[in-house]
PDB file of C-alpha atoms in Angstrom:
ATOM      1  CA  MET F1155     245.718 -54.271   4.849  1.00 61.00           C
ATOM      2  CA  LYS F1156     244.814 -52.953   1.391  1.00 60.00           C
ATOM      3  CA  ILE F1157     242.786 -56.089   0.719  1.00 64.00           C
ATOM      4  CA  LEU F1158     240.859 -55.617   3.970  1.00 51.00           C
ATOM      5  CA  ALA F1159     240.167 -51.962   3.133  1.00 46.00           C
ATOM      6  CA  LEU F1160     239.023 -52.948  -0.364  1.00 44.00           C
ATOM      7  CA  PHE F1161     236.748 -55.638   1.083  1.00 45.00           C
ATOM      8  CA  ILE F1162     235.219 -53.127   3.512  1.00 46.00           C
ATOM      9  CA  LEU F1163     234.591 -50.614   0.697  1.00 41.00           C
ATOM     10  CA  ILE F1164     232.954 -53.274  -1.482  1.00 44.00           C
ATOM     11  CA  PHE F1165     230.782 -54.383   1.443  1.00 44.00           C
ATOM     12  CA  ILE F1166     229.687 -50.813   2.206  1.00 39.00           C
ATOM     13  CA  ALA F1167     228.899 -50.154  -1.458  1.00 41.00           C
ATOM     14  CA  SER F1168     226.867 -53.349  -1.742  1.00 43.00           C
ATOM     15  CA  CYS F1169     224.776 -52.492   1.328  1.00 43.00           C
ATOM     16  CA  GLY F1170     223.036 -49.833  -0.746  1.00 46.00           C
ATOM     17  CA  PHE F1171     221.606 -52.636  -2.855  1.00 50.00           C
ATOM     18  CA  LEU F1172     220.016 -54.152   0.251  1.00 59.00           C
ATOM     19  CA  GLU F1173     217.969 -51.087   1.094  1.00 68.00           C
ATOM     20  CA  PRO F1174     214.291 -51.283   0.167  1.00 65.00           C
ATOM     21  CA  VAL F1175     213.160 -49.029  -2.652  1.00 76.00           C
ATOM     22  CA  ASP F1176     209.681 -47.555  -2.243  1.00 78.00           C
ATOM     23  CA  VAL F1177     207.643 -45.667  -4.842  1.00 77.00           C
ATOM     24  CA  VAL F1178     204.518 -43.826  -3.705  1.00 82.00           C
ATOM     25  CA  ILE F1179     201.808 -44.808  -6.191  1.00 83.00           C
ATOM     26  CA  GLU F1180     198.967 -42.814  -4.665  1.00 80.00           C
ATOM     27  CA  LYS F1181     199.187 -40.325  -1.803  1.00 84.00           C
ATOM     28  CA  ASP F1182     195.622 -39.020  -1.918  1.00 89.00           C
ATOM     29  CA  LYS F1183     192.832 -40.711   0.014  1.00 94.00           C
ATOM     30  CA  ILE F1184     190.782 -43.275  -1.872  1.00 94.00           C
ATOM     31  CA  ILE F1185     187.496 -44.750  -0.676  1.00 95.00           C
ATOM     32  CA  LEU F1186     187.372 -48.370  -1.822  1.00 95.00           C
ATOM     33  CA  SER F1187     184.011 -49.979  -2.483  1.00 96.00           C
ATOM     34  CA  GLU F1188     182.531 -52.677  -4.695  1.00 96.00           C
ATOM     35  CA  LYS F1189     183.115 -50.380  -7.672  1.00 97.00           C
ATOM     36  CA  THR F1190     186.606 -50.961  -9.103  1.00 96.00           C
ATOM     37  CA  THR F1191     189.078 -48.094  -8.746  1.00 95.00           C
ATOM     38  CA  GLU F1192     191.829 -48.006 -11.373  1.00 96.00           C
ATOM     39  CA  ILE F1193     195.145 -46.314 -10.643  1.00 95.00           C
ATOM     40  CA  LYS F1194     197.396 -45.655 -13.639  1.00 95.00           C
ATOM     41  CA  CYS F1195     201.116 -46.088 -12.978  1.00 92.00           C
ATOM     42  CA  ASP F1196     203.132 -43.450 -14.803  1.00 90.00           C
ATOM     43  CA  PRO F1197     205.957 -44.273 -14.994  1.00 91.00           C
ATOM     44  CA  PRO F1198     205.271 -48.026 -14.962  1.00 94.00           C
ATOM     45  CA  LEU F1199     206.308 -49.955 -11.866  1.00 91.00           C
ATOM     46  CA  LYS F1200     209.196 -52.403 -12.169  1.00 89.00           C
ATOM     47  CA  ARG F1201     210.588 -54.842  -9.616  1.00 85.00           C
ATOM     48  CA  ILE F1202     214.223 -53.888  -9.028  1.00 85.00           C
ATOM     49  CA  ARG F1203     214.895 -56.016  -5.939  1.00 83.00           C
ATOM     50  CA  ASN F1204     214.328 -59.723  -5.238  1.00 80.00           C
ATOM     51  CA  GLU F1205     210.767 -59.150  -4.040  1.00 80.00           C
ATOM     52  CA  GLY F1206     208.092 -56.604  -4.799  1.00 84.00           C
ATOM     53  CA  SER F1207     204.871 -55.971  -2.929  1.00 87.00           C
ATOM     54  CA  ILE F1208     202.201 -53.314  -2.487  1.00 90.00           C
ATOM     55  CA  LEU F1209     201.871 -51.501   0.849  1.00 92.00           C
ATOM     56  CA  VAL F1210     198.392 -50.132   1.513  1.00 93.00           C
ATOM     57  CA  PHE F1211     197.900 -47.685   4.373  1.00 94.00           C
ATOM     58  CA  ILE F1212     194.322 -48.022   5.654  1.00 94.00           C
ATOM     59  CA  GLU F1213     192.685 -45.279   7.718  1.00 94.00           C
ATOM     60  CA  GLU F1214     190.371 -47.558   9.713  1.00 94.00           C
ATOM     61  CA  LYS F1215     191.717 -49.729  12.539  1.00 93.00           C
ATOM     62  CA  TRP F1216     192.208 -53.254  11.201  1.00 92.00           C
ATOM     63  CA  SER F1217     193.959 -56.591  11.630  1.00 90.00           C
ATOM     64  CA  THR F1218     194.786 -59.418   9.275  1.00 86.00           C
ATOM     65  CA  SER F1219     192.474 -62.385   9.350  1.00 75.00           C
ATOM     66  CA  PHE F1220     193.316 -66.051   8.780  1.00 75.00           C
ATOM     67  CA  PRO F1221     193.730 -67.457   6.108  1.00 73.00           C
ATOM     68  CA  TRP F1222     195.460 -64.134   5.338  1.00 79.00           C
ATOM     69  CA  LYS F1223     193.216 -63.240   2.407  1.00 80.00           C
ATOM     70  CA  GLN F1224     191.022 -60.716   4.283  1.00 88.00           C
ATOM     71  CA  ILE F1225     191.273 -57.983   6.861  1.00 91.00           C
ATOM     72  CA  LYS F1226     189.026 -57.452   9.860  1.00 91.00           C
ATOM     73  CA  LEU F1227     188.028 -53.939  10.896  1.00 93.00           C
ATOM     74  CA  ALA F1228     187.798 -52.934  14.571  1.00 93.00           C
ATOM     75  CA  ASP F1229     183.973 -53.069  14.364  1.00 94.00           C
ATOM     76  CA  GLY F1230     184.187 -56.760  13.310  1.00 94.00           C
ATOM     77  CA  THR F1231     183.532 -56.219   9.602  1.00 93.00           C
ATOM     78  CA  VAL F1232     185.468 -58.694   7.455  1.00 92.00           C
ATOM     79  CA  VAL F1233     186.748 -57.023   4.293  1.00 93.00           C
ATOM     80  CA  ASP F1234     187.672 -58.863   1.117  1.00 91.00           C
ATOM     81  CA  LEU F1235     190.060 -56.875  -1.047  1.00 91.00           C
ATOM     82  CA  ASP F1236     190.363 -57.453  -4.760  1.00 93.00           C
ATOM     83  CA  VAL F1237     193.671 -56.149  -6.096  1.00 93.00           C
ATOM     84  CA  THR F1238     194.995 -56.795  -9.591  1.00 94.00           C
ATOM     85  CA  LEU F1239     198.154 -55.409 -11.156  1.00 94.00           C
ATOM     86  CA  ILE F1240     198.180 -55.211 -14.961  1.00 95.00           C
ATOM     87  CA  ASP F1241     201.404 -55.111 -16.960  1.00 96.00           C
ATOM     88  CA  SER F1242     202.079 -53.565 -20.375  1.00 96.00           C
ATOM     89  CA  ASN F1243     201.489 -56.955 -22.065  1.00 95.00           C
ATOM     90  CA  GLY F1244     198.034 -57.352 -20.495  1.00 95.00           C
ATOM     91  CA  ARG F1245     199.130 -59.969 -17.941  1.00 94.00           C
ATOM     92  CA  SER F1246     197.534 -59.672 -14.513  1.00 94.00           C
ATOM     93  CA  TYR F1247     198.960 -60.382 -11.068  1.00 94.00           C
ATOM     94  CA  SER F1248     196.974 -60.790  -7.843  1.00 91.00           C
ATOM     95  CA  PRO F1249     198.403 -61.018  -4.338  1.00 89.00           C
ATOM     96  CA  LEU F1250     198.575 -64.449  -2.748  1.00 84.00           C
ATOM     97  CA  ILE F1251     198.552 -63.275   0.845  1.00 77.00           C
ATOM     98  CA  LEU F1252     197.789 -60.197   2.940  1.00 80.00           C
ATOM     99  CA  GLY F1253     200.104 -59.402   5.826  1.00 80.00           C
ATOM    100  CA  ARG F1254     200.990 -56.560   8.143  1.00 79.00           C
ATOM    101  CA  ALA F1255     204.076 -54.428   7.592  1.00 75.00           C
ATOM    102  CA  ASP F1256     204.193 -51.964  10.483  1.00 76.00           C
ATOM    103  CA  LYS F1257     201.087 -49.779   9.884  1.00 83.00           C
ATOM    104  CA  ALA F1258     200.502 -50.963   6.307  1.00 89.00           C
ATOM    105  CA  LEU F1259     198.755 -53.902   4.736  1.00 90.00           C
ATOM    106  CA  ASN F1260     201.390 -55.794   2.742  1.00 89.00           C
ATOM    107  CA  LEU F1261     200.071 -57.415  -0.443  1.00 90.00           C
ATOM    108  CA  ARG F1262     202.536 -60.221  -1.274  1.00 86.00           C
ATOM    109  CA  PHE F1263     202.854 -61.915  -4.651  1.00 84.00           C
ATOM    110  CA  ASP F1264     203.883 -65.540  -5.079  1.00 76.00           C
ATOM    111  CA  PRO F1265     205.217 -66.276  -7.563  1.00 77.00           C
ATOM    112  CA  GLN F1266     206.920 -62.922  -7.721  1.00 80.00           C
ATOM    113  CA  ILE F1267     206.083 -60.456 -10.461  1.00 89.00           C
ATOM    114  CA  PRO F1268     208.791 -60.931 -13.131  1.00 91.00           C
ATOM    115  CA  LYS F1269     211.518 -58.275 -13.187  1.00 88.00           C
ATOM    116  CA  GLU F1270     210.832 -57.636 -16.873  1.00 91.00           C
ATOM    117  CA  ALA F1271     207.146 -56.831 -16.207  1.00 92.00           C
ATOM    118  CA  SER F1272     206.094 -53.166 -16.403  1.00 94.00           C
ATOM    119  CA  ILE F1273     203.031 -52.587 -14.226  1.00 94.00           C
ATOM    120  CA  ILE F1274     200.887 -49.908 -15.870  1.00 96.00           C
ATOM    121  CA  SER F1275     197.748 -50.030 -13.727  1.00 96.00           C
ATOM    122  CA  ILE F1276     196.335 -51.295 -10.449  1.00 95.00           C
ATOM    123  CA  ASN F1277     192.664 -52.208 -10.037  1.00 96.00           C
ATOM    124  CA  LEU F1278     191.256 -52.191  -6.491  1.00 95.00           C
ATOM    125  CA  SER F1279     187.870 -52.918  -4.960  1.00 96.00           C
ATOM    126  CA  SER F1280     186.460 -54.260  -1.690  1.00 95.00           C
ATOM    127  CA  ASN F1281     183.197 -55.714  -0.444  1.00 96.00           C
ATOM    128  CA  SER F1282     182.961 -52.985   2.231  1.00 95.00           C
ATOM    129  CA  ASN F1283     183.905 -49.304   2.146  1.00 95.00           C
ATOM    130  CA  ILE F1284     187.405 -48.620   3.475  1.00 95.00           C
ATOM    131  CA  THR F1285     189.645 -45.569   3.216  1.00 96.00           C
ATOM    132  CA  LEU F1286     193.158 -45.875   1.811  1.00 95.00           C
ATOM    133  CA  ASN F1287     195.522 -43.096   2.866  1.00 94.00           C
ATOM    134  CA  LYS F1288     198.464 -44.093   0.676  1.00 93.00           C
ATOM    135  CA  ILE F1289     199.595 -46.887  -1.676  1.00 93.00           C
ATOM    136  CA  VAL F1290     203.290 -47.745  -2.088  1.00 92.00           C
ATOM    137  CA  TRP F1291     205.216 -50.076  -4.426  1.00 90.00           C
ATOM    138  CA  HIS F1292     207.753 -51.764  -2.113  1.00 87.00           C
ATOM    139  CA  ASN F1293     210.900 -53.449  -3.489  1.00 86.00           C
ATOM    140  CA  PHE F1294     213.178 -55.263  -1.084  1.00 74.00           C
ATOM    141  CA  ASN F1295     215.739 -58.029  -0.642  1.00 79.00           C
ATOM    142  CA  PRO F1296     214.629 -60.385   2.136  1.00 70.00           C
ATOM    143  CA  PHE F1297     217.273 -61.976   4.329  1.00 59.00           C
TER     144      PHE F1297
END
């Protein structure tokens, strides 16, 4: 019985490590355009789960567009996003694919950003004006 209780306690404690960890990078509205917008990350962002991605909350109505490198606005405008994360050693990381995560655009990185990397800035631009309501660093353990 004690072993079962111990197992249950260990399982419950480990479940906390399965929860996603989100850090709001920017909560103010940003209008993206062809001019690059730089967001400084203070403190630097670090991947603390198995996967890390950026969630971008876009004001306009949109959908993802095959081959998952663009989004399409409700008016039919196809938007190319250029997103680059820069770490403290000057290495850059760009998302491989754009996907939907509930109401957010999920910028996925493959290969994953190394856990030892410290992201100090994010550069964003787009070929068409779009409004970002919030940007979040999303760490999670996929099943």
